[in-house]
């Protein structure tokens, strides 16, 4: 069997859902399990409505009408979603009374997007001659911890899912399953994180030992750069798990950063495909690939970085200084993305402003601290980076030729990535020149 995940843009409206129906119908012989995101924009609308309710603006009809319009377009009976609409209205009424939005309430509000989408999609598929049934993922054994906003399935969920799918999914029926959400043993609804339907798909694929996980979006697979920044970007036919994981972490817009972990553990290939161009082969991500001709695989970037420099002569020949600094960061849960050190200073980046603000008083006891905002991490990823003499120098020269100053560099021994810190405003210029040198001259 295979797991097929469709993103919000793929199920945005009837026109897109018709494309999804044709794609799933064409794979019916592979016993697909379909994981669906919410319709494009629905999760944001649900959360906006919840936040408005806490400010005393009770207007559930806005989000209800948005979903109802899609259901009507698909020809669904009004009764199909009526109980969920009543539940949304009741939730917003409660929020408007208590004027408080907890992480638990946020997850509850956000969950409706997927729960509504799978029901209209399954109903439409069935009326179009492809028998389907909607499932909340927890009804198939996906029970999570209570980490609202970043929940993970409890140990042993794999066996629970195998049993539940066997017992609850009728033969010949395609399950349409909610992505992004989960539920605790106590029955509280959780989410695995924004854009987490990809992660749901690979967790489900790992549990069911799927032949492959397909991630369907609106791009031709993983690209050599962000097409919005570099129009000449092109699709990458295949890549290794470690390359894709690095790109996802550093800002690739195609995959959620945690998506590949379950697939890596079970060695299940992940294929990234385009709903609007299903004939395109996309990108397959797996443990081993054929040797590539190009020295690099892709360019990605991650904005919103704060660059922190801690300077102190206490570092000279002293053991334990860095330990003190990073213990302080750890106590305040500061996530460090990049680090560079010299004899008298340590520089690092983070995108966690509130935790950093809490840690600064402790860091200032160790030395002089400078914090600069408006920075971006730009990374070049490639399995052959460490094998090409002079490639690192060529990458830095290309950025210099773009008139961009590199403020920090990180390049580990035998690393598959070279990371540079640049100003936010320089991302477009640096990415364009790097792409031209690494991919367009080959």
GROMACS .gro file of C-alpha atoms in nm:
model
  442
    1UNK     CA    1   0.000   0.000   0.000
    2UNK     CA    2   0.097   0.364  -0.036
    3UNK     CA    3   0.023   0.679   0.160
    4UNK     CA    4  -0.075   0.987  -0.043
    5UNK     CA    5  -0.077   1.328   0.124
    6UNK     CA    6  -0.245   1.627  -0.043
    7UNK     CA    7  -0.169   1.980   0.076
    8UNK     CA    8  -0.403   2.274   0.119
    9UNK     CA    9  -0.353   2.410  -0.234
   10UNK     CA   10  -0.427   2.062  -0.375
   11UNK     CA   11  -0.770   2.053  -0.204
   12UNK     CA   12  -0.846   2.426  -0.222
   13UNK     CA   13  -1.170   2.397  -0.421
   14UNK     CA   14  -1.371   2.169  -0.648
   15UNK     CA   15  -1.139   2.216  -0.945
   16UNK     CA   16  -0.840   2.102  -0.740
   17UNK     CA   17  -1.027   1.819  -0.569
   18UNK     CA   18  -1.129   1.688  -0.911
   19UNK     CA   19  -0.758   1.660  -0.991
   20UNK     CA   20  -0.700   1.477  -0.664
   21UNK     CA   21  -0.982   1.235  -0.746
   22UNK     CA   22  -0.824   1.150  -1.082
   23UNK     CA   23  -0.482   1.097  -0.923
   24UNK     CA   24  -0.615   0.873  -0.645
   25UNK     CA   25  -0.833   0.678  -0.889
   26UNK     CA   26  -0.524   0.608  -1.096
   27UNK     CA   27  -0.350   0.458  -0.791
   28UNK     CA   28  -0.647   0.262  -0.655
   29UNK     CA   29  -0.473  -0.070  -0.727
   30UNK     CA   30  -0.199   0.024  -0.478
   31UNK     CA   31  -0.449   0.042  -0.188
   32UNK     CA   32  -0.383   0.409  -0.110
   33UNK     CA   33  -0.447   0.576   0.223
   34UNK     CA   34  -0.505   0.946   0.162
   35UNK     CA   35  -0.395   1.207   0.417
   36UNK     CA   36  -0.552   1.548   0.358
   37UNK     CA   37  -0.470   1.897   0.477
   38UNK     CA   38  -0.738   2.158   0.533
   39UNK     CA   39  -0.859   2.355   0.231
   40UNK     CA   40  -0.616   2.636   0.152
   41UNK     CA   41  -0.650   2.919   0.402
   42UNK     CA   42  -0.899   2.741   0.631
   43UNK     CA   43  -0.664   2.685   0.925
   44UNK     CA   44  -0.559   3.050   0.923
   45UNK     CA   45  -0.927   3.152   0.905
   46UNK     CA   46  -1.018   2.925   1.197
   47UNK     CA   47  -0.737   3.063   1.413
   48UNK     CA   48  -0.818   3.421   1.317
   49UNK     CA   49  -1.180   3.365   1.420
   50UNK     CA   50  -1.068   3.217   1.751
   51UNK     CA   51  -0.843   3.516   1.823
   52UNK     CA   52  -1.120   3.759   1.730
   53UNK     CA   53  -1.353   3.579   1.970
   54UNK     CA   54  -1.111   3.639   2.258
   55UNK     CA   55  -1.135   4.011   2.175
   56UNK     CA   56  -1.513   3.995   2.197
   57UNK     CA   57  -1.581   3.968   1.823
   58UNK     CA   58  -1.809   3.665   1.791
   59UNK     CA   59  -1.835   3.589   1.416
   60UNK     CA   60  -1.829   3.212   1.349
   61UNK     CA   61  -2.035   3.263   1.033
   62UNK     CA   62  -1.725   3.389   0.849
   63UNK     CA   63  -1.533   3.064   0.870
   64UNK     CA   64  -1.848   2.850   0.853
   65UNK     CA   65  -1.959   3.011   0.528
   66UNK     CA   66  -1.611   2.969   0.380
   67UNK     CA   67  -1.623   2.594   0.438
   68UNK     CA   68  -1.991   2.566   0.345
   69UNK     CA   69  -1.920   2.725   0.006
   70UNK     CA   70  -1.668   2.452  -0.077
   71UNK     CA   71  -1.908   2.182   0.041
   72UNK     CA   72  -2.188   2.324  -0.176
   73UNK     CA   73  -1.952   2.343  -0.474
   74UNK     CA   74  -1.885   1.971  -0.430
   75UNK     CA   75  -2.256   1.894  -0.403
   76UNK     CA   76  -2.244   1.778  -0.038
   77UNK     CA   77  -2.561   1.763   0.170
   78UNK     CA   78  -2.589   2.046   0.425
   79UNK     CA   79  -2.633   1.792   0.705
   80UNK     CA   80  -2.284   1.649   0.648
   81UNK     CA   81  -2.102   1.933   0.824
   82UNK     CA   82  -2.381   2.078   1.039
   83UNK     CA   83  -2.260   1.918   1.367
   84UNK     CA   84  -1.910   2.058   1.312
   85UNK     CA   85  -2.043   2.405   1.238
   86UNK     CA   86  -2.240   2.394   1.564
   87UNK     CA   87  -1.923   2.289   1.744
   88UNK     CA   88  -1.723   2.578   1.595
   89UNK     CA   89  -1.993   2.825   1.696
   90UNK     CA   90  -1.995   2.687   2.051
   91UNK     CA   91  -1.615   2.705   2.074
   92UNK     CA   92  -1.606   3.067   1.958
   93UNK     CA   93  -1.885   3.156   2.200
   94UNK     CA   94  -1.684   3.007   2.486
   95UNK     CA   95  -1.370   3.194   2.380
   96UNK     CA   96  -1.564   3.520   2.359
   97UNK     CA   97  -1.680   3.471   2.718
   98UNK     CA   98  -1.350   3.370   2.880
   99UNK     CA   99  -1.136   3.601   2.660
  100UNK     CA  100  -0.849   3.354   2.672
  101UNK     CA  101  -0.686   3.134   2.407
  102UNK     CA  102  -0.468   2.855   2.549
  103UNK     CA  103  -0.248   2.618   2.346
  104UNK     CA  104  -0.516   2.353   2.401
  105UNK     CA  105  -0.786   2.583   2.260
  106UNK     CA  106  -0.566   2.680   1.965
  107UNK     CA  107  -0.522   2.314   1.869
  108UNK     CA  108  -0.894   2.249   1.908
  109UNK     CA  109  -0.980   2.543   1.681
  110UNK     CA  110  -0.718   2.454   1.421
  111UNK     CA  111  -0.830   2.090   1.404
  112UNK     CA  112  -1.157   2.171   1.229
  113UNK     CA  113  -0.985   2.244   0.898
  114UNK     CA  114  -0.873   1.886   0.841
  115UNK     CA  115  -1.181   1.733   1.004
  116UNK     CA  116  -1.413   1.921   0.768
  117UNK     CA  117  -1.198   1.868   0.458
  118UNK     CA  118  -1.176   1.487   0.480
  119UNK     CA  119  -1.553   1.457   0.513
  120UNK     CA  120  -1.640   1.659   0.204
  121UNK     CA  121  -1.363   1.492   0.002
  122UNK     CA  122  -1.471   1.139   0.100
  123UNK     CA  123  -1.834   1.224   0.028
  124UNK     CA  124  -1.745   1.366  -0.314
  125UNK     CA  125  -1.520   1.070  -0.405
  126UNK     CA  126  -1.794   0.822  -0.318
  127UNK     CA  127  -2.060   1.003  -0.524
  128UNK     CA  128  -1.812   1.010  -0.815
  129UNK     CA  129  -1.779   0.631  -0.808
  130UNK     CA  130  -1.465   0.589  -0.596
  131UNK     CA  131  -1.577   0.447  -0.258
  132UNK     CA  132  -1.411   0.643   0.023
  133UNK     CA  133  -1.461   0.700   0.395
  134UNK     CA  134  -1.345   0.986   0.616
  135UNK     CA  135  -1.149   0.913   0.933
  136UNK     CA  136  -1.011   1.129   1.208
  137UNK     CA  137  -0.659   0.994   1.240
  138UNK     CA  138  -0.707   0.913   1.609
  139UNK     CA  139  -0.984   0.670   1.515
  140UNK     CA  140  -0.712   0.473   1.337
  141UNK     CA  141  -0.492   0.452   1.647
  142UNK     CA  142  -0.297   0.779   1.622
  143UNK     CA  143  -0.295   0.874   1.992
  144UNK     CA  144  -0.048   1.146   2.097
  145UNK     CA  145   0.110   1.304   2.399
  146UNK     CA  146  -0.030   1.632   2.536
  147UNK     CA  147   0.230   1.866   2.386
  148UNK     CA  148  -0.019   2.104   2.229
  149UNK     CA  149   0.115   2.256   1.908
  150UNK     CA  150   0.390   1.995   1.869
  151UNK     CA  151   0.237   1.661   1.971
  152UNK     CA  152   0.387   1.325   1.880
  153UNK     CA  153   0.229   0.978   1.878
  154UNK     CA  154   0.271   0.767   2.189
  155UNK     CA  155   0.504   0.464   2.177
  156UNK     CA  156   0.330   0.164   2.031
  157UNK     CA  157   0.111   0.366   1.797
  158UNK     CA  158   0.233   0.160   1.501
  159UNK     CA  159   0.067  -0.160   1.621
  160UNK     CA  160  -0.249   0.027   1.718
  161UNK     CA  161  -0.270   0.175   1.368
  162UNK     CA  162  -0.217  -0.160   1.198
  163UNK     CA  163  -0.499  -0.315   1.401
  164UNK     CA  164  -0.733  -0.018   1.357
  165UNK     CA  165  -0.686   0.005   0.979
  166UNK     CA  166  -0.748  -0.367   0.945
  167UNK     CA  167  -1.059  -0.358   1.165
  168UNK     CA  168  -1.217  -0.026   1.064
  169UNK     CA  169  -1.141   0.035   0.696
  170UNK     CA  170  -1.379  -0.167   0.478
  171UNK     CA  171  -1.225  -0.364   0.194
  172UNK     CA  172  -1.229  -0.171  -0.133
  173UNK     CA  173  -1.282   0.163   0.043
  174UNK     CA  174  -1.018   0.437   0.034
  175UNK     CA  175  -0.962   0.600   0.374
  176UNK     CA  176  -0.943   0.981   0.367
  177UNK     CA  177  -0.758   1.068   0.688
  178UNK     CA  178  -0.698   1.393   0.873
  179UNK     CA  179  -0.342   1.523   0.871
  180UNK     CA  180  -0.190   1.764   1.123
  181UNK     CA  181  -0.407   1.658   1.420
  182UNK     CA  182  -0.408   1.395   1.693
  183UNK     CA  183  -0.578   1.320   2.021
  184UNK     CA  184  -0.452   1.229   2.367
  185UNK     CA  185  -0.562   0.926   2.566
  186UNK     CA  186  -0.781   1.167   2.764
  187UNK     CA  187  -0.958   1.271   2.443
  188UNK     CA  188  -0.802   1.618   2.405
  189UNK     CA  189  -0.734   1.724   2.047
  190UNK     CA  190  -0.373   1.810   1.962
  191UNK     CA  191  -0.177   1.913   1.654
  192UNK     CA  192   0.168   1.804   1.540
  193UNK     CA  193   0.263   2.158   1.433
  194UNK     CA  194   0.175   2.395   1.149
  195UNK     CA  195   0.212   2.240   0.805
  196UNK     CA  196   0.232   1.907   0.987
  197UNK     CA  197   0.021   1.696   0.751
  198UNK     CA  198   0.345   1.588   0.581
  199UNK     CA  199   0.463   1.454   0.916
  200UNK     CA  200   0.131   1.275   0.971
  201UNK     CA  201   0.174   1.109   0.631
  202UNK     CA  202   0.520   0.973   0.706
  203UNK     CA  203   0.425   0.868   1.060
  204UNK     CA  204   0.128   0.677   0.918
  205UNK     CA  205   0.342   0.539   0.637
  206UNK     CA  206   0.601   0.417   0.888
  207UNK     CA  207   0.334   0.258   1.107
  208UNK     CA  208   0.171   0.075   0.817
  209UNK     CA  209   0.505  -0.008   0.650
  210UNK     CA  210   0.396   0.158   0.328
  211UNK     CA  211   0.573   0.094   0.000
  212UNK     CA  212   0.608   0.470  -0.051
  213UNK     CA  213   0.479   0.802   0.080
  214UNK     CA  214   0.370   1.055  -0.182
  215UNK     CA  215   0.360   1.425  -0.091
  216UNK     CA  216   0.141   1.614  -0.340
  217UNK     CA  217   0.172   1.994  -0.353
  218UNK     CA  218   0.184   2.269  -0.617
  219UNK     CA  219   0.551   2.237  -0.715
  220UNK     CA  220   0.738   1.991  -0.937
  221UNK     CA  221   0.912   1.824  -0.645
  222UNK     CA  222   1.203   1.967  -0.449
  223UNK     CA  223   1.366   2.250  -0.641
  224UNK     CA  224   1.724   2.370  -0.679
  225UNK     CA  225   1.613   2.697  -0.516
  226UNK     CA  226   1.295   2.878  -0.415
  227UNK     CA  227   1.124   2.955  -0.752
  228UNK     CA  228   0.981   3.269  -0.597
  229UNK     CA  229   1.335   3.401  -0.557
  230UNK     CA  230   1.509   3.225  -0.848
  231UNK     CA  231   1.273   3.179  -1.146
  232UNK     CA  232   1.530   2.953  -1.317
  233UNK     CA  233   1.505   2.694  -1.036
  234UNK     CA  234   1.441   2.341  -1.155
  235UNK     CA  235   1.322   2.013  -1.013
  236UNK     CA  236   1.568   1.770  -0.856
  237UNK     CA  237   1.498   1.413  -0.981
  238UNK     CA  238   1.632   1.233  -0.673
  239UNK     CA  239   1.807   1.308  -0.349
  240UNK     CA  240   1.914   1.138  -0.029
  241UNK     CA  241   1.733   1.160   0.300
  242UNK     CA  242   2.009   1.364   0.463
  243UNK     CA  243   2.009   1.623   0.184
  244UNK     CA  244   1.632   1.664   0.196
  245UNK     CA  245   1.630   1.687   0.575
  246UNK     CA  246   1.893   1.960   0.566
  247UNK     CA  247   1.698   2.157   0.306
  248UNK     CA  248   1.374   2.123   0.500
  249UNK     CA  249   1.535   2.251   0.818
  250UNK     CA  250   1.690   2.547   0.641
  251UNK     CA  251   1.375   2.668   0.475
  252UNK     CA  252   1.286   2.455   0.174
  253UNK     CA  253   0.919   2.539   0.115
  254UNK     CA  254   0.826   2.187   0.006
  255UNK     CA  255   0.871   1.968   0.317
  256UNK     CA  256   0.799   2.014   0.686
  257UNK     CA  257   1.133   1.988   0.877
  258UNK     CA  258   1.026   1.679   1.075
  259UNK     CA  259   0.869   1.498   0.783
  260UNK     CA  260   1.155   1.270   0.690
  261UNK     CA  261   1.240   1.129   1.034
  262UNK     CA  262   0.983   0.844   1.029
  263UNK     CA  263   1.065   0.763   0.666
  264UNK     CA  264   1.438   0.754   0.741
  265UNK     CA  265   1.385   0.519   1.034
  266UNK     CA  266   1.183   0.275   0.821
  267UNK     CA  267   1.370   0.344   0.495
  268UNK     CA  268   1.049   0.431   0.312
  269UNK     CA  269   1.095   0.641  -0.004
  270UNK     CA  270   0.919   0.978  -0.009
  271UNK     CA  271   0.812   1.112  -0.347
  272UNK     CA  272   0.725   1.482  -0.390
  273UNK     CA  273   0.480   1.546  -0.675
  274UNK     CA  274   0.272   1.823  -0.833
  275UNK     CA  275  -0.109   1.794  -0.821
  276UNK     CA  276  -0.133   2.033  -1.115
  277UNK     CA  277   0.114   1.833  -1.325
  278UNK     CA  278   0.070   1.469  -1.218
  279UNK     CA  279   0.264   1.349  -1.521
  280UNK     CA  280   0.582   1.515  -1.389
  281UNK     CA  281   0.810   1.263  -1.208
  282UNK     CA  282   0.883   1.507  -0.926
  283UNK     CA  283   1.153   1.420  -0.671
  284UNK     CA  284   1.210   1.088  -0.500
  285UNK     CA  285   1.388   1.098  -0.163
  286UNK     CA  286   1.544   0.777  -0.039
  287UNK     CA  287   1.836   0.628   0.149
  288UNK     CA  288   2.066   0.577  -0.151
  289UNK     CA  289   2.070   0.749  -0.489
  290UNK     CA  290   2.277   0.730  -0.805
  291UNK     CA  291   2.588   0.951  -0.816
  292UNK     CA  292   2.498   1.306  -0.911
  293UNK     CA  293   2.671   1.502  -1.183
  294UNK     CA  294   2.641   1.835  -1.005
  295UNK     CA  295   2.847   1.922  -0.696
  296UNK     CA  296   2.547   2.080  -0.522
  297UNK     CA  297   2.185   1.974  -0.483
  298UNK     CA  298   1.996   2.287  -0.380
  299UNK     CA  299   2.004   2.629  -0.216
  300UNK     CA  300   1.774   2.716   0.074
  301UNK     CA  301   1.744   2.999   0.321
  302UNK     CA  302   1.597   3.066   0.663
  303UNK     CA  303   1.515   3.423   0.757
  304UNK     CA  304   1.418   3.589   1.082
  305UNK     CA  305   1.753   3.522   1.245
  306UNK     CA  306   1.910   3.708   1.535
  307UNK     CA  307   2.290   3.711   1.533
  308UNK     CA  308   2.442   3.711   1.882
  309UNK     CA  309   2.809   3.774   1.960
  310UNK     CA  310   2.951   3.708   2.306
  311UNK     CA  311   3.300   3.853   2.353
  312UNK     CA  312   3.521   3.786   2.655
  313UNK     CA  313   3.892   3.749   2.727
  314UNK     CA  314   3.791   3.480   2.977
  315UNK     CA  315   3.770   3.246   2.679
  316UNK     CA  316   4.150   3.251   2.626
  317UNK     CA  317   4.275   2.905   2.713
  318UNK     CA  318   3.989   2.853   2.958
  319UNK     CA  319   3.806   2.524   2.992
  320UNK     CA  320   3.431   2.536   3.051
  321UNK     CA  321   3.354   2.889   2.927
  322UNK     CA  322   3.146   2.771   2.632
  323UNK     CA  323   2.980   2.521   2.862
  324UNK     CA  324   2.861   2.805   3.087
  325UNK     CA  325   2.730   3.001   2.791
  326UNK     CA  326   2.538   2.713   2.643
  327UNK     CA  327   2.403   2.599   2.976
  328UNK     CA  328   2.248   2.945   3.005
  329UNK     CA  329   2.098   2.909   2.658
  330UNK     CA  330   1.972   2.563   2.742
  331UNK     CA  331   1.806   2.676   3.065
  332UNK     CA  332   1.604   2.931   2.871
  333UNK     CA  333   1.532   2.697   2.577
  334UNK     CA  334   1.718   2.901   2.316
  335UNK     CA  335   1.752   2.698   1.995
  336UNK     CA  336   2.085   2.771   1.825
  337UNK     CA  337   2.089   2.737   1.446
  338UNK     CA  338   2.449   2.828   1.361
  339UNK     CA  339   2.766   2.883   1.562
  340UNK     CA  340   3.122   3.008   1.508
  341UNK     CA  341   3.397   3.062   1.764
  342UNK     CA  342   3.737   3.231   1.795
  343UNK     CA  343   3.979   3.278   2.085
  344UNK     CA  344   3.784   3.562   2.241
  345UNK     CA  345   3.429   3.541   2.109
  346UNK     CA  346   3.149   3.307   2.017
  347UNK     CA  347   2.884   3.399   1.765
  348UNK     CA  348   2.557   3.216   1.710
  349UNK     CA  349   2.217   3.264   1.551
  350UNK     CA  350   1.866   3.189   1.670
  351UNK     CA  351   1.514   3.276   1.564
  352UNK     CA  352   1.379   3.246   1.921
  353UNK     CA  353   1.358   3.607   2.044
  354UNK     CA  354   1.164   3.559   2.368
  355UNK     CA  355   1.389   3.281   2.504
  356UNK     CA  356   1.698   3.479   2.401
  357UNK     CA  357   1.571   3.785   2.589
  358UNK     CA  358   1.540   3.570   2.901
  359UNK     CA  359   1.893   3.434   2.857
  360UNK     CA  360   2.066   3.769   2.791
  361UNK     CA  361   2.114   3.870   3.158
  362UNK     CA  362   2.309   3.550   3.220
  363UNK     CA  363   2.514   3.587   2.902
  364UNK     CA  364   2.601   3.946   2.993
  365UNK     CA  365   2.761   3.820   3.315
  366UNK     CA  366   3.007   3.626   3.097
  367UNK     CA  367   3.112   3.911   2.866
  368UNK     CA  368   3.001   4.178   2.622
  369UNK     CA  369   2.695   4.076   2.420
  370UNK     CA  370   2.580   4.221   2.088
  371UNK     CA  371   2.253   4.124   1.919
  372UNK     CA  372   2.175   4.207   1.555
  373UNK     CA  373   1.844   4.140   1.380
  374UNK     CA  374   1.753   4.122   1.011
  375UNK     CA  375   1.970   3.821   0.924
  376UNK     CA  376   1.918   3.515   0.705
  377UNK     CA  377   2.089   3.177   0.698
  378UNK     CA  378   2.164   3.075   0.339
  379UNK     CA  379   2.271   2.715   0.287
  380UNK     CA  380   2.410   2.526  -0.011
  381UNK     CA  381   2.340   2.153   0.021
  382UNK     CA  382   2.508   1.877  -0.178
  383UNK     CA  383   2.644   1.531  -0.118
  384UNK     CA  384   2.966   1.613  -0.306
  385UNK     CA  385   3.051   1.946  -0.143
  386UNK     CA  386   3.334   1.802   0.061
  387UNK     CA  387   3.478   1.616  -0.241
  388UNK     CA  388   3.529   1.915  -0.470
  389UNK     CA  389   3.853   2.110  -0.411
  390UNK     CA  390   3.786   2.481  -0.425
  391UNK     CA  391   3.407   2.450  -0.422
  392UNK     CA  392   3.371   2.625  -0.087
  393UNK     CA  393   3.583   2.911  -0.213
  394UNK     CA  394   3.378   2.928  -0.534
  395UNK     CA  395   3.054   2.954  -0.336
  396UNK     CA  396   3.188   3.239  -0.125
  397UNK     CA  397   3.327   3.411  -0.435
  398UNK     CA  398   2.988   3.389  -0.605
  399UNK     CA  399   2.822   3.558  -0.307
  400UNK     CA  400   3.093   3.826  -0.309
  401UNK     CA  401   3.037   3.881  -0.682
  402UNK     CA  402   2.671   3.947  -0.601
  403UNK     CA  403   2.787   4.233  -0.378
  404UNK     CA  404   2.677   4.050  -0.066
  405UNK     CA  405   2.877   4.038   0.256
  406UNK     CA  406   2.898   3.703   0.436
  407UNK     CA  407   2.898   3.770   0.811
  408UNK     CA  408   2.940   3.412   0.938
  409UNK     CA  409   3.023   3.075   0.784
  410UNK     CA  410   2.964   2.721   0.906
  411UNK     CA  411   3.110   2.424   0.720
  412UNK     CA  412   3.173   2.106   0.916
  413UNK     CA  413   3.422   1.838   0.823
  414UNK     CA  414   3.282   1.617   0.545
  415UNK     CA  415   2.961   1.817   0.569
  416UNK     CA  416   2.687   1.808   0.307
  417UNK     CA  417   2.606   2.175   0.367
  418UNK     CA  418   2.781   2.510   0.372
  419UNK     CA  419   2.589   2.776   0.565
  420UNK     CA  420   2.636   3.152   0.539
  421UNK     CA  421   2.483   3.438   0.736
  422UNK     CA  422   2.375   3.733   0.521
  423UNK     CA  423   2.147   4.032   0.562
  424UNK     CA  424   1.778   3.971   0.485
  425UNK     CA  425   1.787   4.227   0.205
  426UNK     CA  426   2.065   4.038   0.023
  427UNK     CA  427   1.893   3.700  -0.009
  428UNK     CA  428   1.762   3.752  -0.363
  429UNK     CA  429   2.093   3.874  -0.504
  430UNK     CA  430   2.298   3.600  -0.338
  431UNK     CA  431   2.059   3.320  -0.436
  432UNK     CA  432   2.044   3.429  -0.801
  433UNK     CA  433   2.423   3.435  -0.847
  434UNK     CA  434   2.474   3.110  -0.654
  435UNK     CA  435   2.214   2.932  -0.863
  436UNK     CA  436   2.367   3.057  -1.187
  437UNK     CA  437   2.717   2.938  -1.085
  438UNK     CA  438   2.614   2.601  -0.937
  439UNK     CA  439   2.330   2.488  -1.166
  440UNK     CA  440   2.297   2.695  -1.483
  441UNK     CA  441   2.654   2.665  -1.608
  442UNK     CA  442   2.661   2.287  -1.573
   0.00000   0.00000   0.00000
